[in-house]
Amino acid sequence: RVEDVLRRDVRELEDLRKQASRDRDRALRSAEAARARLRLFAAAPPHLPRDWEARVFPPPPDPKALGGGPLPDVDPRPPYLYYVDHARQRTSKRAPLLGALDAAFDLARVSPEMDCCLTWLHAALEAGVRAKFDGERYRCALACKRPDDRGSVAPVDAARRQLAARVLHGAEIVCCTLHGAGHRSLDDAKRPFRAVVVDEAGNAREAATLCAL
């Protein structure tokens, strides 16, 4: 991934950097739109009568459309919550009253759109993180190809190390050998690891496992 970025020319890198910036802005707008809808659900009554459902308009995108592709456009209209009575086939902007004999159902269980908003928020946050690291990689590669205000160009080796550090910093899982865990690229990444899994640790030397731990 590092060499793939470095072999691109300046114009292509600049276009990719701008696209990453647009993708990040789009992800931030999507995340804020999902949060706004979740705040509406949080302000709704915690329980609803039988056959009632809480929905939000404009509705969240279909979770199937969030499978790693580009995020859908955000509807600019302000969202609001409404309630659907499936038994009588009617809608209302006011929350239904819960009678003494009515069976109470948890809001989250009878409101599938709430789960859709949570999925939308997670997808937008992940897309924003990916776009952020992509933009940093492209800016780092541009530094070794395009001179700065003083006319100097960053060394290729330094740019390669910075790119490798950004790739490792943005990775969810890093696989390596025990001795490879002590490589300087992981030190350059400056990222903490919450867990370390050593495969077949019983067959490794104790000193080698310490490199990873």
mmCIF file of N, CA and C in Angstrom, residues 61-152:
data_model
loop_
_atom_site.group_PDB
_atom_site.id
_atom_site.type_symbol
_atom_site.label_atom_id
_atom_site.label_comp_id
_atom_site.label_asym_id
_atom_site.label_seq_id
_atom_site.Cartn_x
_atom_site.Cartn_y
_atom_site.Cartn_z
ATOM 1 N N PRO A 61 -31.035 5.481 5.748
ATOM 2 C CA PRO A 61 -30.796 4.630 4.576
ATOM 3 C C PRO A 61 -30.894 3.161 4.916
ATOM 4 N N ASP A 62 -31.156 2.371 3.890
ATOM 5 C CA ASP A 62 -31.217 0.925 4.065
ATOM 6 C C ASP A 62 -29.843 0.414 4.510
ATOM 7 N N PRO A 63 -29.765 -0.405 5.578
ATOM 8 C CA PRO A 63 -28.457 -0.926 6.007
ATOM 9 C C PRO A 63 -27.702 -1.661 4.910
ATOM 10 N N LYS A 64 -28.432 -2.244 3.927
ATOM 11 C CA LYS A 64 -27.767 -2.952 2.833
ATOM 12 C C LYS A 64 -26.977 -1.991 1.946
ATOM 13 N N ALA A 65 -27.356 -0.714 1.962
ATOM 14 C CA ALA A 65 -26.650 0.283 1.143
ATOM 15 C C ALA A 65 -25.415 0.819 1.839
ATOM 16 N N LEU A 66 -25.135 0.341 3.053
ATOM 17 C CA LEU A 66 -23.997 0.838 3.818
ATOM 18 C C LEU A 66 -22.880 -0.190 3.897
ATOM 19 N N GLY A 67 -22.852 -1.118 2.984
ATOM 20 C CA GLY A 67 -21.882 -2.201 3.045
ATOM 21 C C GLY A 67 -20.530 -1.857 2.467
ATOM 22 N N GLY A 68 -19.895 -0.790 2.915
ATOM 23 C CA GLY A 68 -18.545 -0.464 2.474
ATOM 24 C C GLY A 68 -18.467 0.456 1.281
ATOM 25 N N GLY A 69 -19.585 0.718 0.597
ATOM 26 C CA GLY A 69 -19.565 1.607 -0.542
ATOM 27 C C GLY A 69 -19.696 3.051 -0.122
ATOM 28 N N PRO A 70 -19.894 3.955 -1.084
ATOM 29 C CA PRO A 70 -20.058 5.373 -0.731
ATOM 30 C C PRO A 70 -21.330 5.589 0.079
ATOM 31 N N LEU A 71 -21.265 6.509 1.004
ATOM 32 C CA LEU A 71 -22.426 6.801 1.836
ATOM 33 C C LEU A 71 -23.500 7.502 1.010
ATOM 34 N N PRO A 72 -24.766 7.226 1.273
ATOM 35 C CA PRO A 72 -25.828 7.901 0.524
ATOM 36 C C PRO A 72 -25.908 9.376 0.898
ATOM 37 N N ASP A 73 -26.535 10.150 0.032
ATOM 38 C CA ASP A 73 -26.711 11.569 0.295
ATOM 39 C C ASP A 73 -27.619 11.782 1.503
ATOM 40 N N VAL A 74 -27.339 12.838 2.248
ATOM 41 C CA VAL A 74 -28.132 13.166 3.427
ATOM 42 C C VAL A 74 -29.275 14.081 3.017
ATOM 43 N N ASP A 75 -30.488 13.732 3.418
ATOM 44 C CA ASP A 75 -31.651 14.569 3.156
ATOM 45 C C ASP A 75 -31.537 15.840 3.997
ATOM 46 N N PRO A 76 -31.547 17.016 3.376
ATOM 47 C CA PRO A 76 -31.337 18.256 4.147
ATOM 48 C C PRO A 76 -32.526 18.661 5.017
ATOM 49 N N ARG A 77 -33.687 18.038 4.838
ATOM 50 C CA ARG A 77 -34.861 18.431 5.622
ATOM 51 C C ARG A 77 -34.681 18.047 7.087
ATOM 52 N N PRO A 78 -35.142 18.903 8.004
ATOM 53 C CA PRO A 78 -34.998 18.578 9.435
ATOM 54 C C PRO A 78 -35.817 17.333 9.789
ATOM 55 N N PRO A 79 -35.242 16.408 10.537
ATOM 56 C CA PRO A 79 -35.975 15.171 10.854
ATOM 57 C C PRO A 79 -36.986 15.377 11.981
ATOM 58 N N TYR A 80 -37.992 14.553 11.990
ATOM 59 C CA TYR A 80 -38.970 14.539 13.076
ATOM 60 C C TYR A 80 -39.445 13.106 13.285
ATOM 61 N N LEU A 81 -39.952 12.841 14.474
ATOM 62 C CA LEU A 81 -40.404 11.510 14.855
ATOM 63 C C LEU A 81 -41.923 11.433 14.712
ATOM 64 N N TYR A 82 -42.425 10.311 14.231
ATOM 65 C CA TYR A 82 -43.862 10.075 14.178
ATOM 66 C C TYR A 82 -44.136 8.618 14.550
ATOM 67 N N TYR A 83 -45.384 8.324 14.780
ATOM 68 C CA TYR A 83 -45.761 7.020 15.309
ATOM 69 C C TYR A 83 -46.778 6.370 14.381
ATOM 70 N N VAL A 84 -46.640 5.078 14.204
ATOM 71 C CA VAL A 84 -47.481 4.316 13.288
ATOM 72 C C VAL A 84 -48.290 3.311 14.096
ATOM 73 N N ASP A 85 -49.628 3.367 13.900
ATOM 74 C CA ASP A 85 -50.525 2.389 14.507
ATOM 75 C C ASP A 85 -50.867 1.361 13.437
ATOM 76 N N HIS A 86 -50.221 0.198 13.482
ATOM 77 C CA HIS A 86 -50.425 -0.805 12.433
ATOM 78 C C HIS A 86 -51.813 -1.421 12.508
ATOM 79 N N ALA A 87 -52.402 -1.471 13.671
ATOM 80 C CA ALA A 87 -53.724 -2.078 13.807
ATOM 81 C C ALA A 87 -54.787 -1.243 13.094
ATOM 82 N N ARG A 88 -54.717 0.079 13.262
ATOM 83 C CA ARG A 88 -55.710 0.962 12.652
ATOM 84 C C ARG A 88 -55.193 1.642 11.390
ATOM 85 N N GLN A 89 -53.957 1.345 11.023
ATOM 86 C CA GLN A 89 -53.347 1.877 9.806
ATOM 87 C C GLN A 89 -53.418 3.408 9.769
ATOM 88 N N ARG A 90 -52.846 4.021 10.780
ATOM 89 C CA ARG A 90 -52.816 5.472 10.855
ATOM 90 C C ARG A 90 -51.495 5.920 11.464
ATOM 91 N N THR A 91 -51.187 7.167 11.265
ATOM 92 C CA THR A 91 -49.956 7.734 11.812
ATOM 93 C C THR A 91 -50.295 8.941 12.671
ATOM 94 N N SER A 92 -49.370 9.280 13.554
ATOM 95 C CA SER A 92 -49.560 10.416 14.436
ATOM 96 C C SER A 92 -48.198 10.963 14.835
ATOM 97 N N LYS A 93 -48.136 12.300 14.940
ATOM 98 C CA LYS A 93 -46.906 12.920 15.422
ATOM 99 C C LYS A 93 -46.831 12.944 16.941
ATOM 100 N N ARG A 94 -47.946 12.662 17.583
ATOM 101 C CA ARG A 94 -47.978 12.629 19.038
ATOM 102 C C ARG A 94 -47.792 11.203 19.521
ATOM 103 N N ALA A 95 -47.063 11.047 20.607
ATOM 104 C CA ALA A 95 -46.836 9.713 21.156
ATOM 105 C C ALA A 95 -48.134 9.146 21.703
ATOM 106 N N PRO A 96 -48.415 7.865 21.444
ATOM 107 C CA PRO A 96 -49.656 7.270 21.953
ATOM 108 C C PRO A 96 -49.616 7.134 23.474
ATOM 109 N N LEU A 97 -50.793 7.282 24.064
ATOM 110 C CA LEU A 97 -50.909 7.119 25.503
ATOM 111 C C LEU A 97 -50.993 5.638 25.847
ATOM 112 N N LEU A 98 -50.338 5.256 26.886
ATOM 113 C CA LEU A 98 -50.295 3.863 27.313
ATOM 114 C C LEU A 98 -51.372 3.651 28.365
ATOM 115 N N GLY A 99 -52.417 2.869 28.002
ATOM 116 C CA GLY A 99 -53.500 2.605 28.926
ATOM 117 C C GLY A 99 -53.099 1.639 30.022
ATOM 118 N N ALA A 100 -53.957 1.559 31.049
ATOM 119 C CA ALA A 100 -53.651 0.688 32.188
ATOM 120 C C ALA A 100 -53.638 -0.778 31.792
ATOM 121 N N LEU A 101 -54.422 -1.144 30.786
ATOM 122 C CA LEU A 101 -54.506 -2.543 30.367
ATOM 123 C C LEU A 101 -53.684 -2.845 29.117
ATOM 124 N N ASP A 102 -53.016 -1.828 28.584
ATOM 125 C CA ASP A 102 -52.210 -2.035 27.379
ATOM 126 C C ASP A 102 -50.908 -2.753 27.715
ATOM 127 N N ALA A 103 -50.498 -3.636 26.807
ATOM 128 C CA ALA A 103 -49.201 -4.302 26.952
ATOM 129 C C ALA A 103 -48.116 -3.335 26.498
ATOM 130 N N ALA A 104 -47.128 -3.103 27.349
ATOM 131 C CA ALA A 104 -46.055 -2.160 27.039
ATOM 132 C C ALA A 104 -44.909 -2.881 26.344
ATOM 133 N N PHE A 105 -44.442 -2.308 25.246
ATOM 134 C CA PHE A 105 -43.346 -2.887 24.484
ATOM 135 C C PHE A 105 -42.200 -1.876 24.439
ATOM 136 N N ASP A 106 -41.002 -2.371 24.600
ATOM 137 C CA ASP A 106 -39.834 -1.503 24.606
ATOM 138 C C ASP A 106 -39.696 -0.794 23.268
ATOM 139 N N LEU A 107 -39.374 0.502 23.316
ATOM 140 C CA LEU A 107 -39.290 1.312 22.097
ATOM 141 C C LEU A 107 -38.281 0.743 21.105
ATOM 142 N N ALA A 108 -37.088 0.365 21.596
ATOM 143 C CA ALA A 108 -36.043 -0.132 20.701
ATOM 144 C C ALA A 108 -36.465 -1.430 20.017
ATOM 145 N N ARG A 109 -37.274 -2.253 20.698
ATOM 146 C CA ARG A 109 -37.652 -3.549 20.119
ATOM 147 C C ARG A 109 -38.698 -3.410 19.031
ATOM 148 N N VAL A 110 -39.539 -2.374 19.117
ATOM 149 C CA VAL A 110 -40.618 -2.212 18.136
ATOM 150 C C VAL A 110 -40.310 -1.087 17.156
ATOM 151 N N SER A 111 -39.055 -0.619 17.114
ATOM 152 C CA SER A 111 -38.676 0.459 16.195
ATOM 153 C C SER A 111 -37.439 0.058 15.409
ATOM 154 N N PRO A 112 -37.616 -0.694 14.314
ATOM 155 C CA PRO A 112 -36.449 -1.124 13.531
ATOM 156 C C PRO A 112 -35.613 0.033 13.001
ATOM 157 N N GLU A 113 -36.231 1.191 12.758
ATOM 158 C CA GLU A 113 -35.470 2.312 12.215
ATOM 159 C C GLU A 113 -34.430 2.826 13.207
ATOM 160 N N MET A 114 -34.631 2.570 14.496
ATOM 161 C CA MET A 114 -33.628 2.963 15.486
ATOM 162 C C MET A 114 -32.344 2.174 15.265
ATOM 163 N N ASP A 115 -32.468 0.874 14.993
ATOM 164 C CA ASP A 115 -31.286 0.070 14.672
ATOM 165 C C ASP A 115 -30.650 0.524 13.372
ATOM 166 N N CYS A 116 -31.478 0.935 12.400
ATOM 167 C CA CYS A 116 -30.937 1.438 11.129
ATOM 168 C C CYS A 116 -30.105 2.695 11.357
ATOM 169 N N CYS A 117 -30.565 3.566 12.268
ATOM 170 C CA CYS A 117 -29.806 4.783 12.558
ATOM 171 C C CYS A 117 -28.486 4.461 13.243
ATOM 172 N N LEU A 118 -28.487 3.456 14.124
ATOM 173 C CA LEU A 118 -27.237 3.046 14.770
ATOM 174 C C LEU A 118 -26.258 2.483 13.741
ATOM 175 N N THR A 119 -26.758 1.641 12.827
ATOM 176 C CA THR A 119 -25.905 1.111 11.759
ATOM 177 C C THR A 119 -25.373 2.231 10.879
ATOM 178 N N TRP A 120 -26.221 3.193 10.582
ATOM 179 C CA TRP A 120 -25.822 4.351 9.768
ATOM 180 C C TRP A 120 -24.726 5.145 10.466
ATOM 181 N N LEU A 121 -24.867 5.370 11.777
ATOM 182 C CA LEU A 121 -23.861 6.125 12.524
ATOM 183 C C LEU A 121 -22.523 5.398 12.521
ATOM 184 N N HIS A 122 -22.526 4.088 12.777
ATOM 185 C CA HIS A 122 -21.276 3.322 12.786
ATOM 186 C C HIS A 122 -20.602 3.361 11.412
ATOM 187 N N ALA A 123 -21.395 3.192 10.345
ATOM 188 C CA ALA A 123 -20.824 3.221 8.994
ATOM 189 C C ALA A 123 -20.244 4.588 8.667
ATOM 190 N N ALA A 124 -20.912 5.668 9.092
ATOM 191 C CA ALA A 124 -20.411 7.016 8.813
ATOM 192 C C ALA A 124 -19.122 7.291 9.578
ATOM 193 N N LEU A 125 -19.057 6.863 10.842
ATOM 194 C CA LEU A 125 -17.840 7.084 11.620
ATOM 195 C C LEU A 125 -16.663 6.305 11.036
ATOM 196 N N GLU A 126 -16.906 5.064 10.632
ATOM 197 C CA GLU A 126 -15.831 4.270 10.020
ATOM 198 C C GLU A 126 -15.379 4.892 8.705
ATOM 199 N N ALA A 127 -16.319 5.360 7.899
ATOM 200 C CA ALA A 127 -15.952 5.997 6.629
ATOM 201 C C ALA A 127 -15.159 7.277 6.873
ATOM 202 N N GLY A 128 -15.518 8.012 7.913
ATOM 203 C CA GLY A 128 -14.772 9.227 8.235
ATOM 204 C C GLY A 128 -13.344 8.949 8.648
ATOM 205 N N VAL A 129 -13.145 7.879 9.427
ATOM 206 C CA VAL A 129 -11.785 7.507 9.842
ATOM 207 C C VAL A 129 -10.965 7.068 8.636
ATOM 208 N N ARG A 130 -11.570 6.262 7.755
ATOM 209 C CA ARG A 130 -10.849 5.824 6.549
ATOM 210 C C ARG A 130 -10.458 7.006 5.679
ATOM 211 N N ALA A 131 -11.386 7.936 5.480
ATOM 212 C CA ALA A 131 -11.093 9.099 4.640
ATOM 213 C C ALA A 131 -10.019 9.975 5.271
ATOM 214 N N LYS A 132 -10.028 10.085 6.591
ATOM 215 C CA LYS A 132 -9.011 10.890 7.267
ATOM 216 C C LYS A 132 -7.618 10.315 7.044
ATOM 217 N N PHE A 133 -7.462 9.006 7.232
ATOM 218 C CA PHE A 133 -6.152 8.394 7.051
ATOM 219 C C PHE A 133 -5.739 8.375 5.580
ATOM 220 N N ASP A 134 -6.697 8.221 4.672
ATOM 221 C CA ASP A 134 -6.359 8.295 3.253
ATOM 222 C C ASP A 134 -5.814 9.682 2.912
ATOM 223 N N GLY A 135 -6.466 10.721 3.417
ATOM 224 C CA GLY A 135 -5.977 12.068 3.151
ATOM 225 C C GLY A 135 -4.594 12.306 3.708
ATOM 226 N N GLU A 136 -4.310 11.772 4.898
ATOM 227 C CA GLU A 136 -2.976 11.934 5.478
ATOM 228 C C GLU A 136 -1.921 11.201 4.655
ATOM 229 N N ARG A 137 -2.258 10.040 4.145
ATOM 230 C CA ARG A 137 -1.289 9.301 3.320
ATOM 231 C C ARG A 137 -0.980 10.058 2.032
ATOM 232 N N TYR A 138 -2.012 10.612 1.402
ATOM 233 C CA TYR A 138 -1.786 11.338 0.154
ATOM 234 C C TYR A 138 -1.002 12.626 0.402
ATOM 235 N N ARG A 139 -1.258 13.312 1.497
ATOM 236 C CA ARG A 139 -0.484 14.519 1.817
ATOM 237 C C ARG A 139 0.973 14.171 2.101
ATOM 238 N N CYS A 140 1.194 13.039 2.758
ATOM 239 C CA CYS A 140 2.557 12.621 3.047
ATOM 240 C C CYS A 140 3.305 12.284 1.756
ATOM 241 N N ALA A 141 2.627 11.616 0.823
ATOM 242 C CA ALA A 141 3.264 11.295 -0.456
ATOM 243 C C ALA A 141 3.534 12.553 -1.277
ATOM 244 N N LEU A 142 2.633 13.529 -1.199
ATOM 245 C CA LEU A 142 2.852 14.773 -1.939
ATOM 246 C C LEU A 142 4.069 15.530 -1.411
ATOM 247 N N ALA A 143 4.357 15.365 -0.120
ATOM 248 C CA ALA A 143 5.483 16.089 0.474
ATOM 249 C C ALA A 143 6.816 15.674 -0.130
ATOM 250 N N CYS A 144 6.930 14.442 -0.616
ATOM 251 C CA CYS A 144 8.192 13.991 -1.200
ATOM 252 C C CYS A 144 8.208 14.138 -2.721
ATOM 253 N N LYS A 145 7.119 14.672 -3.300
ATOM 254 C CA LYS A 145 7.072 14.868 -4.741
ATOM 255 C C LYS A 145 6.932 16.333 -5.134
ATOM 256 N N ARG A 146 6.384 17.135 -4.242
ATOM 257 C CA ARG A 146 6.145 18.529 -4.554
ATOM 258 C C ARG A 146 6.930 19.417 -3.589
ATOM 259 N N PRO A 147 7.728 20.351 -4.075
ATOM 260 C CA PRO A 147 8.518 21.200 -3.182
ATOM 261 C C PRO A 147 7.630 22.126 -2.365
ATOM 262 N N ASP A 148 8.090 22.438 -1.153
ATOM 263 C CA ASP A 148 7.345 23.348 -0.299
ATOM 264 C C ASP A 148 7.692 24.801 -0.628
ATOM 265 N N ASP A 149 7.317 25.722 0.248
ATOM 266 C CA ASP A 149 7.558 27.150 -0.006
ATOM 267 C C ASP A 149 9.045 27.485 -0.094
ATOM 268 N N ARG A 150 9.882 26.696 0.577
ATOM 269 C CA ARG A 150 11.326 26.933 0.550
ATOM 270 C C ARG A 150 12.016 26.187 -0.584
ATOM 271 N N GLY A 151 11.237 25.466 -1.393
ATOM 272 C CA GLY A 151 11.812 24.746 -2.525
ATOM 273 C C GLY A 151 12.404 23.405 -2.173
ATOM 274 N N SER A 152 12.215 22.933 -0.939
ATOM 275 C CA SER A 152 12.769 21.641 -0.527
ATOM 276 C C SER A 152 11.718 20.547 -0.653
#
